[in-house]
Amino acid sequence: MSVEAPAVQTPATPAAAQHRSAGMPTPLLGMLLFIASEVMFFGGLFAAYFNSRAAHQGEWGPPTSAPPLEILPIALPITIILISSSFTMQLAVWAIRRGDQARMRFWIGVTLALGVIFLAGQLYDYSQLGFGIGDGIFGTTFYTLTGFHGAHVFGGAIGLTILLARGMQGQFSQRNHVAVEAISMYWHFVDVVWIALFSTLYFLR
Amino acid sequence: MQRLAARLRLRTVIRVVTPLLLIVVLGGCLIPPTPETTQAKDIFSLYTIVFVMGAIVFFGVEGMIVWSIIRYRRRDDRLPDQLHGNTLLEIVWTAIPTIIVLALFVISTITLTQIDAKSSNPAVTIEVDAFQWQWTFHYLDNDNDPSNDYSVTGTAADPPVMGLPTGQPVKLILHSQDVIHSFYVPHFLIKRDVIPFPAGQQDNTLEFTITEAGTYAGQCAEFCGDLHSKMTFSVQAMAPADFATWLADAKAGNTPAPSVSPPANATTVNITAEQIAFDTSTLEAPAGQAFVIHFVNKDTVQHNVAIYDASGKALFTGEIIGQGSIDYQVPALAAGDYHFQCDVHPTIMFGTLTAK
Amino acid sequence: MATTTLSPRTDSYRRSWVLDWLTTVDHKKIGIMYIVNSFLFFFLAGILALVVRSELAVPGLQFLDERTYNEAFTMHGTIMIFLFVVPVLAGFANYIVPLQLGAPDMAFPRINALSFWLLPLGGGLILSGYLFGGAAAEGWTGYAPLSGPNYSSGPGTDLWLIGLMLVGTASILGSINFIATIFKMRAPGMTLFRMPIFVWTVLVTATLILLATPVLTAGLIALFIDRNYGGSFFEPATGGNPILWQHIFWFFGHPEVYIVILPAMGVVSEVIPTFSRKPLFGYRAFVFATISIGLLSFSVWAHHMFTTGVVFLPFFSFMTALIAVPTGVKMFNWIATMFRGSISFTTAMLFAVGFLAMFLIGGISGVMMAEAPIDFHLQDTYFAVAHLHYVFFGGSVMGVFAATYYWFPKMFGRRLNERLGKVHFWLMIIGFNVTFFPMHMLGIQGMPRRIADYSPDAGWTVLNFIATLGAFMIALSILPFLVNIVATFINGERVGDDPWEGNTLEWATSSPPPAYNFDRIPPIRSERPVFDLRHKHDREHLAAEAAMTTVEEQA
């Protein structure tokens, strides 16, 4: 057969070969797609919430035996904490994009701490609410939505812990830190979901 | 060579056409049951139009497939013309189906409006209570006294009959006591789901006007659990005058017998129904004297207690009740073993009553 | 055609083949495992179908009680959809897509393996209900409140829910993998519009899975909470609405059926051009039709709920009928591909043409039910059962067998016997029609679905009996298939890289391919790189190709 320029595929580990392709790194695309599926998951839960609320006869809210939902003293502070953690996460990303591993580790640590405080606050809030998941349709939708959001924060916290551990072993550099970018996308997503949740549960009511 | 090719073609034709013919023959009746309400007749007309269109598409496109595979069999090694596409053709065979779809939509929406029309003054209003796995038809009249309403509950042996007048609008209120059921009469070409909505949401209703007298079978058409297949009923349509007589007779027959006070010192036997089961499968009662069965029904589903002898003859049939309790006055039984059961769920709720 | 002489054979390194397969991240091995696992579930669900049909042959309950019957049809539907037809097509996609793209593997090989292993796990959980007091028995659609805590107590339904959550997760992970692979790992020269149509259908399918399956997961979790934590999502007594379950389920459920049919359409779009010796007619129209079907599939879900009285009928009726348009475009393009072609009737081609003939019937019955007034009569009857089997079986399963006969030589280096293949095809397609065509009539006459028994006075006996005969004929048709597989492994005819004179890149490497797929990839200048390579000395063809390339880029 005549010699044309054969297109020889570089048999390679996925990440290394990507220097030839333009656009988003593959792991980041994977994370984006995963986030899309999570958006649909929360979409299903939000749909259940709104559908139940629209069909509900009478006052929509916690059962009469429990106090109404208040943004203080817990809900608003933990919201501020979670939103701040998005900022600190982004600071970590900018740090490693500059090649500053130490700063990155610092800001990841802060983000992780803020996330843990959010979770602790959420759990404390649960203990003060006065109603449970089995207390009527509001209780069910409230706990399901906030509970799964909390689970996702927990998953993000695990991701951050792994980033911290890998960061302490010096595995990230200016040119090679796609995991940090990916986890930061996830963390921002989790924050956006909370903003939607908080607005829906505490303002829209 | 020509003969071989012709034989091959013939074999292919046979192999292809035979299954298709089989389909058509097996096809037999693709026509719905005779429509017996005004709404059903409208649906039947729509069905005819859509079916004819479907048949045209079927024969046309299947014909094209069959023709292509026969006519363009590989005969030699020549590479055929490598046609990649034709934009005009794509536009044509996108536009024409779109127009057909639009036309179907218009006709179907017109039919929908026709059949959904609600009358302001139905001649008969029935509350249909569906429960696992039977029906209660509760004829509502305009007074506020439920005790003189006619109500019939089906049993496994005796599915309920809904008597209705012809020529007059009828309204059904579809109420579920447990899971989703569906009220379906094939000759009416219609079904409507019976859904346990939460408080405040209105039950589904179904309205129709029957055109011919007759008896029409019906059954539950939404899977509702174990005995879904047994949830049958029938509609008996008759001229309005006959219906009036039928309803009056039914009401008279249903007046509860004047309550008989239990004999002094009568033994009371207790039995409870819960979650479609009796709390016991053995009962004991005194032989040779009347006794009372105190029956508690904790379900919303209807139950009763009935007693049969060994030959299957009913010795006592208690009134079927919903949630609540009732004292059955049971006549004296000779010593021996008897079969008792709930007539609504005879295969699940039964036991042995021993008189001694 | 270039074979791989440059690489060492993978079996020249000693290792346990069991460990090899258990720990593999090679898309080809994973694809084969998907396919084998799926066929095992297919046979299981097929036996359940025979159980159901045996009971229904004549009136009266001969072998089963109602509960067992209800478990049987529930498991049949669940297994067929979630554990056979979706995974088997995922398996073929897994094997073939990287090859057709000229890639060495999928984008995320380890997640690929995880996706596969979740399947036997999830399937096992679903089936384990039989060991713990009874499998789920509420139909594959599991409507509330029947599937709720009050009316289906017992672990069977909970195991069904958890098993499905795992299977759904496997699907979602797989879809991420396919989308990333298709966008990031195409060989140089392969623009999106030079990808094989099969890859396009996999891309759209993966997008549907990505967006629809998580909604099902949300619903399954909600039902689990109702059943186990006193939740009120679907419980009317505490403020919940059973209709919500139907909305959530069908918002997933309808895209699901397009997830099931699109890859099979992709297979047919590979097989027909190959065995007509012509390119697929209207490649671009095909791509746009596929994308339209994907988009439209999210707008029709409530046509499963026409008789609930709570949906806006005209909108859903219109969108449902509208989906017939891009589907019709595909049908016409397939016929146009065969038109003026040079058709060889290999078994793969027979199944592909069978797909066309049978799926057409399913499509027509679907448009009939799309008209709401007609659906009032036909919903929840055997007409729906006929429709769904004509599209699932007459459509997807025919496509699966076409894929099997077509790509078996690539996977195993041996061609399946054509004679046995034809026996399989004819027995299957005749048996299929004998089983399911009478069900149209039964439904039109008013026989509801999901009933364990029917009255001898209903007049449904003869058709039911015929349908049962057909079911056993389908079962019989599996025998030549299995014999074929075994015999071919033992002593089948060996083939080289390109036994069918195919068009796409999988035919540019050995059969089976080496671990890393390609030593050399031919130049990619059209959607048929292997065809182009085969005809590169044909000056006429080159000129036509050059002219066509400009036209194509303009189109």
PDB file of C-alpha atoms in Angstrom, chain C residues 47-209:
ATOM      1  CA  ILE C  47     -38.956 -17.436  30.508  1.00  0.00           C
ATOM      2  CA  LEU C  48     -41.105 -15.108  32.610  1.00  0.00           C
ATOM      3  CA  ALA C  49     -42.922 -14.152  29.407  1.00  0.00           C
ATOM      4  CA  LEU C  50     -43.557 -17.818  28.657  1.00  0.00           C
ATOM      5  CA  VAL C  51     -44.918 -18.222  32.172  1.00  0.00           C
ATOM      6  CA  VAL C  52     -47.279 -15.302  31.624  1.00  0.00           C
ATOM      7  CA  ARG C  53     -48.395 -16.502  28.184  1.00  0.00           C
ATOM      8  CA  SER C  54     -48.885 -20.084  29.407  1.00  0.00           C
ATOM      9  CA  GLU C  55     -51.243 -18.889  32.099  1.00  0.00           C
ATOM     10  CA  LEU C  56     -53.173 -16.708  29.676  1.00  0.00           C
ATOM     11  CA  ALA C  57     -53.564 -19.321  26.934  1.00  0.00           C
ATOM     12  CA  VAL C  58     -56.997 -20.355  28.178  1.00  0.00           C
ATOM     13  CA  PRO C  59     -59.366 -18.892  30.792  1.00  0.00           C
ATOM     14  CA  GLY C  60     -58.961 -20.007  34.373  1.00  0.00           C
ATOM     15  CA  LEU C  61     -55.897 -20.030  36.592  1.00  0.00           C
ATOM     16  CA  GLN C  62     -54.053 -23.192  35.695  1.00  0.00           C
ATOM     17  CA  PHE C  63     -50.565 -22.843  37.139  1.00  0.00           C
ATOM     18  CA  LEU C  64     -50.236 -19.654  39.121  1.00  0.00           C
ATOM     19  CA  ASP C  65     -52.003 -17.621  41.724  1.00  0.00           C
ATOM     20  CA  GLU C  66     -52.635 -13.978  40.987  1.00  0.00           C
ATOM     21  CA  ARG C  67     -49.747 -12.693  43.078  1.00  0.00           C
ATOM     22  CA  THR C  68     -47.193 -14.883  41.312  1.00  0.00           C
ATOM     23  CA  TYR C  69     -48.573 -13.831  37.939  1.00  0.00           C
ATOM     24  CA  ASN C  70     -48.293 -10.174  38.913  1.00  0.00           C
ATOM     25  CA  GLU C  71     -44.703 -10.676  40.015  1.00  0.00           C
ATOM     26  CA  ALA C  72     -44.005 -12.410  36.707  1.00  0.00           C
ATOM     27  CA  PHE C  73     -45.141  -9.598  34.438  1.00  0.00           C
ATOM     28  CA  THR C  74     -43.540  -6.991  36.701  1.00  0.00           C
ATOM     29  CA  MET C  75     -40.179  -8.720  36.597  1.00  0.00           C
ATOM     30  CA  HIS C  76     -40.528  -9.437  32.895  1.00  0.00           C
ATOM     31  CA  GLY C  77     -40.925  -5.750  32.087  1.00  0.00           C
ATOM     32  CA  THR C  78     -38.311  -4.519  34.532  1.00  0.00           C
ATOM     33  CA  ILE C  79     -35.674  -7.007  33.437  1.00  0.00           C
ATOM     34  CA  MET C  80     -36.299  -6.643  29.729  1.00  0.00           C
ATOM     35  CA  ILE C  81     -36.051  -2.867  29.783  1.00  0.00           C
ATOM     36  CA  PHE C  82     -33.416  -2.145  32.421  1.00  0.00           C
ATOM     37  CA  LEU C  83     -31.304  -5.279  32.341  1.00  0.00           C
ATOM     38  CA  PHE C  84     -31.517  -6.392  28.741  1.00  0.00           C
ATOM     39  CA  VAL C  85     -32.332  -3.947  26.022  1.00  0.00           C
ATOM     40  CA  VAL C  86     -30.622  -0.820  27.380  1.00  0.00           C
ATOM     41  CA  PRO C  87     -27.429  -2.579  28.543  1.00  0.00           C
ATOM     42  CA  VAL C  88     -27.065  -4.781  25.464  1.00  0.00           C
ATOM     43  CA  LEU C  89     -27.111  -1.721  23.227  1.00  0.00           C
ATOM     44  CA  ALA C  90     -24.738  -0.024  25.660  1.00  0.00           C
ATOM     45  CA  GLY C  91     -22.515  -3.064  25.276  1.00  0.00           C
ATOM     46  CA  PHE C  92     -22.427  -2.824  21.513  1.00  0.00           C
ATOM     47  CA  ALA C  93     -21.820   0.901  21.808  1.00  0.00           C
ATOM     48  CA  ASN C  94     -19.025   0.266  24.257  1.00  0.00           C
ATOM     49  CA  TYR C  95     -17.299  -2.117  21.893  1.00  0.00           C
ATOM     50  CA  ILE C  96     -17.913  -0.312  18.637  1.00  0.00           C
ATOM     51  CA  VAL C  97     -17.943   3.451  19.312  1.00  0.00           C
ATOM     52  CA  PRO C  98     -14.235   3.832  20.188  1.00  0.00           C
ATOM     53  CA  LEU C  99     -13.382   1.716  17.146  1.00  0.00           C
ATOM     54  CA  GLN C 100     -15.616   3.751  14.870  1.00  0.00           C
ATOM     55  CA  LEU C 101     -14.016   6.931  16.207  1.00  0.00           C
ATOM     56  CA  GLY C 102     -10.492   5.642  15.776  1.00  0.00           C
ATOM     57  CA  ALA C 103      -9.894   5.934  19.512  1.00  0.00           C
ATOM     58  CA  PRO C 104      -7.873   3.565  21.715  1.00  0.00           C
ATOM     59  CA  ASP C 105     -10.555   3.250  24.404  1.00  0.00           C
ATOM     60  CA  MET C 106     -13.315   5.146  26.139  1.00  0.00           C
ATOM     61  CA  ALA C 107     -12.576   8.457  27.903  1.00  0.00           C
ATOM     62  CA  PHE C 108     -12.911   7.002  31.412  1.00  0.00           C
ATOM     63  CA  PRO C 109     -12.009   3.290  31.305  1.00  0.00           C
ATOM     64  CA  ARG C 110     -12.306   2.621  35.034  1.00  0.00           C
ATOM     65  CA  ILE C 111     -15.724   4.255  35.261  1.00  0.00           C
ATOM     66  CA  ASN C 112     -16.626   2.113  32.277  1.00  0.00           C
ATOM     67  CA  ALA C 113     -15.858  -0.995  34.293  1.00  0.00           C
ATOM     68  CA  LEU C 114     -17.787   0.318  37.292  1.00  0.00           C
ATOM     69  CA  SER C 115     -20.815   0.968  35.061  1.00  0.00           C
ATOM     70  CA  PHE C 116     -20.781  -2.629  33.960  1.00  0.00           C
ATOM     71  CA  TRP C 117     -20.343  -4.257  37.379  1.00  0.00           C
ATOM     72  CA  LEU C 118     -23.230  -2.238  38.844  1.00  0.00           C
ATOM     73  CA  LEU C 119     -25.521  -4.116  36.459  1.00  0.00           C
ATOM     74  CA  PRO C 120     -25.308  -7.670  37.776  1.00  0.00           C
ATOM     75  CA  LEU C 121     -25.367  -6.152  41.262  1.00  0.00           C
ATOM     76  CA  GLY C 122     -28.500  -4.104  40.618  1.00  0.00           C
ATOM     77  CA  GLY C 123     -30.147  -6.933  38.717  1.00  0.00           C
ATOM     78  CA  GLY C 124     -29.371  -9.334  41.507  1.00  0.00           C
ATOM     79  CA  LEU C 125     -30.963  -7.014  44.041  1.00  0.00           C
ATOM     80  CA  ILE C 126     -34.099  -6.640  41.943  1.00  0.00           C
ATOM     81  CA  LEU C 127     -34.440 -10.402  41.576  1.00  0.00           C
ATOM     82  CA  SER C 128     -33.576 -11.100  45.203  1.00  0.00           C
ATOM     83  CA  GLY C 129     -37.118 -10.017  46.054  1.00  0.00           C
ATOM     84  CA  TYR C 130     -38.098 -13.575  45.181  1.00  0.00           C
ATOM     85  CA  LEU C 131     -35.992 -14.779  48.101  1.00  0.00           C
ATOM     86  CA  PHE C 132     -37.400 -12.305  50.592  1.00  0.00           C
ATOM     87  CA  GLY C 133     -41.125 -12.792  50.578  1.00  0.00           C
ATOM     88  CA  GLY C 134     -41.920 -11.995  46.995  1.00  0.00           C
ATOM     89  CA  ALA C 135     -40.574  -9.865  44.191  1.00  0.00           C
ATOM     90  CA  ALA C 136     -42.034  -6.487  43.300  1.00  0.00           C
ATOM     91  CA  ALA C 137     -45.494  -6.979  41.809  1.00  0.00           C
ATOM     92  CA  GLU C 138     -46.760  -3.549  40.848  1.00  0.00           C
ATOM     93  CA  GLY C 139     -45.844  -3.540  37.193  1.00  0.00           C
ATOM     94  CA  TRP C 140     -42.595  -2.137  35.835  1.00  0.00           C
ATOM     95  CA  THR C 141     -44.215   1.290  36.225  1.00  0.00           C
ATOM     96  CA  GLY C 142     -44.768   0.831  39.961  1.00  0.00           C
ATOM     97  CA  TYR C 143     -47.662   3.281  40.307  1.00  0.00           C
ATOM     98  CA  ALA C 144     -48.323   4.766  43.719  1.00  0.00           C
ATOM     99  CA  PRO C 145     -50.242   4.278  46.010  1.00  0.00           C
ATOM    100  CA  LEU C 146     -50.185   0.590  45.032  1.00  0.00           C
ATOM    101  CA  SER C 147     -46.382   0.569  45.330  1.00  0.00           C
ATOM    102  CA  GLY C 148     -46.520   2.566  48.531  1.00  0.00           C
ATOM    103  CA  PRO C 149     -46.213   1.375  52.139  1.00  0.00           C
ATOM    104  CA  ASN C 150     -49.893   0.514  52.611  1.00  0.00           C
ATOM    105  CA  TYR C 151     -50.459  -1.751  49.647  1.00  0.00           C
ATOM    106  CA  SER C 152     -47.114  -3.437  48.954  1.00  0.00           C
ATOM    107  CA  SER C 153     -45.487  -4.188  52.224  1.00  0.00           C
ATOM    108  CA  GLY C 154     -42.491  -6.462  52.194  1.00  0.00           C
ATOM    109  CA  PRO C 155     -38.942  -5.954  50.977  1.00  0.00           C
ATOM    110  CA  GLY C 156     -39.532  -6.993  47.356  1.00  0.00           C
ATOM    111  CA  THR C 157     -40.457  -3.513  46.209  1.00  0.00           C
ATOM    112  CA  ASP C 158     -37.690  -1.882  48.271  1.00  0.00           C
ATOM    113  CA  LEU C 159     -35.118  -4.179  46.706  1.00  0.00           C
ATOM    114  CA  TRP C 160     -36.582  -3.326  43.314  1.00  0.00           C
ATOM    115  CA  LEU C 161     -36.169   0.374  44.088  1.00  0.00           C
ATOM    116  CA  ILE C 162     -32.568   0.077  45.260  1.00  0.00           C
ATOM    117  CA  GLY C 163     -31.634  -2.223  42.389  1.00  0.00           C
ATOM    118  CA  LEU C 164     -33.041   0.278  39.905  1.00  0.00           C
ATOM    119  CA  MET C 165     -31.168   3.137  41.576  1.00  0.00           C
ATOM    120  CA  LEU C 166     -27.925   1.232  41.007  1.00  0.00           C
ATOM    121  CA  VAL C 167     -28.795   0.362  37.427  1.00  0.00           C
ATOM    122  CA  GLY C 168     -29.753   3.995  36.778  1.00  0.00           C
ATOM    123  CA  THR C 169     -26.452   5.180  38.205  1.00  0.00           C
ATOM    124  CA  ALA C 170     -24.624   2.759  35.935  1.00  0.00           C
ATOM    125  CA  SER C 171     -26.469   4.230  32.953  1.00  0.00           C
ATOM    126  CA  ILE C 172     -25.680   7.805  33.921  1.00  0.00           C
ATOM    127  CA  LEU C 173     -21.989   7.081  34.406  1.00  0.00           C
ATOM    128  CA  GLY C 174     -21.961   5.307  31.054  1.00  0.00           C
ATOM    129  CA  SER C 175     -23.606   8.253  29.345  1.00  0.00           C
ATOM    130  CA  ILE C 176     -20.949  10.642  30.702  1.00  0.00           C
ATOM    131  CA  ASN C 177     -18.332   8.306  29.306  1.00  0.00           C
ATOM    132  CA  PHE C 178     -19.877   8.138  25.843  1.00  0.00           C
ATOM    133  CA  ILE C 179     -20.395  11.883  25.513  1.00  0.00           C
ATOM    134  CA  ALA C 180     -16.848  12.660  26.625  1.00  0.00           C
ATOM    135  CA  THR C 181     -15.409   9.996  24.319  1.00  0.00           C
ATOM    136  CA  ILE C 182     -17.362  11.207  21.308  1.00  0.00           C
ATOM    137  CA  PHE C 183     -16.458  14.841  21.821  1.00  0.00           C
ATOM    138  CA  LYS C 184     -12.831  14.402  22.831  1.00  0.00           C
ATOM    139  CA  MET C 185     -11.384  11.290  21.283  1.00  0.00           C
ATOM    140  CA  ARG C 186     -12.171  11.259  17.589  1.00  0.00           C
ATOM    141  CA  ALA C 187      -9.309  10.476  15.236  1.00  0.00           C
ATOM    142  CA  PRO C 188      -7.858  13.429  13.314  1.00  0.00           C
ATOM    143  CA  GLY C 189     -10.029  14.323  10.320  1.00  0.00           C
ATOM    144  CA  MET C 190     -13.204  13.010  11.845  1.00  0.00           C
ATOM    145  CA  THR C 191     -15.435  16.028  12.175  1.00  0.00           C
ATOM    146  CA  LEU C 192     -18.802  15.544  13.850  1.00  0.00           C
ATOM    147  CA  PHE C 193     -20.461  15.206  10.465  1.00  0.00           C
ATOM    148  CA  ARG C 194     -18.059  12.479   9.415  1.00  0.00           C
ATOM    149  CA  MET C 195     -18.932  10.281  12.385  1.00  0.00           C
ATOM    150  CA  PRO C 196     -20.811   7.066  11.676  1.00  0.00           C
ATOM    151  CA  ILE C 197     -24.562   7.371  12.246  1.00  0.00           C
ATOM    152  CA  PHE C 198     -24.348   4.728  14.964  1.00  0.00           C
ATOM    153  CA  VAL C 199     -22.105   7.102  16.923  1.00  0.00           C
ATOM    154  CA  TRP C 200     -24.603   9.940  16.439  1.00  0.00           C
ATOM    155  CA  THR C 201     -27.431   7.816  17.796  1.00  0.00           C
ATOM    156  CA  VAL C 202     -25.272   6.819  20.756  1.00  0.00           C
ATOM    157  CA  LEU C 203     -24.481  10.496  21.391  1.00  0.00           C
ATOM    158  CA  VAL C 204     -28.142  11.526  21.444  1.00  0.00           C
ATOM    159  CA  THR C 205     -29.074   8.453  23.490  1.00  0.00           C
ATOM    160  CA  ALA C 206     -26.374   9.252  26.029  1.00  0.00           C
ATOM    161  CA  THR C 207     -27.697  12.797  26.322  1.00  0.00           C
ATOM    162  CA  LEU C 208     -31.196  11.476  26.937  1.00  0.00           C
ATOM    163  CA  ILE C 209     -29.880   9.114  29.617  1.00  0.00           C
TER     164      ILE C 209
END
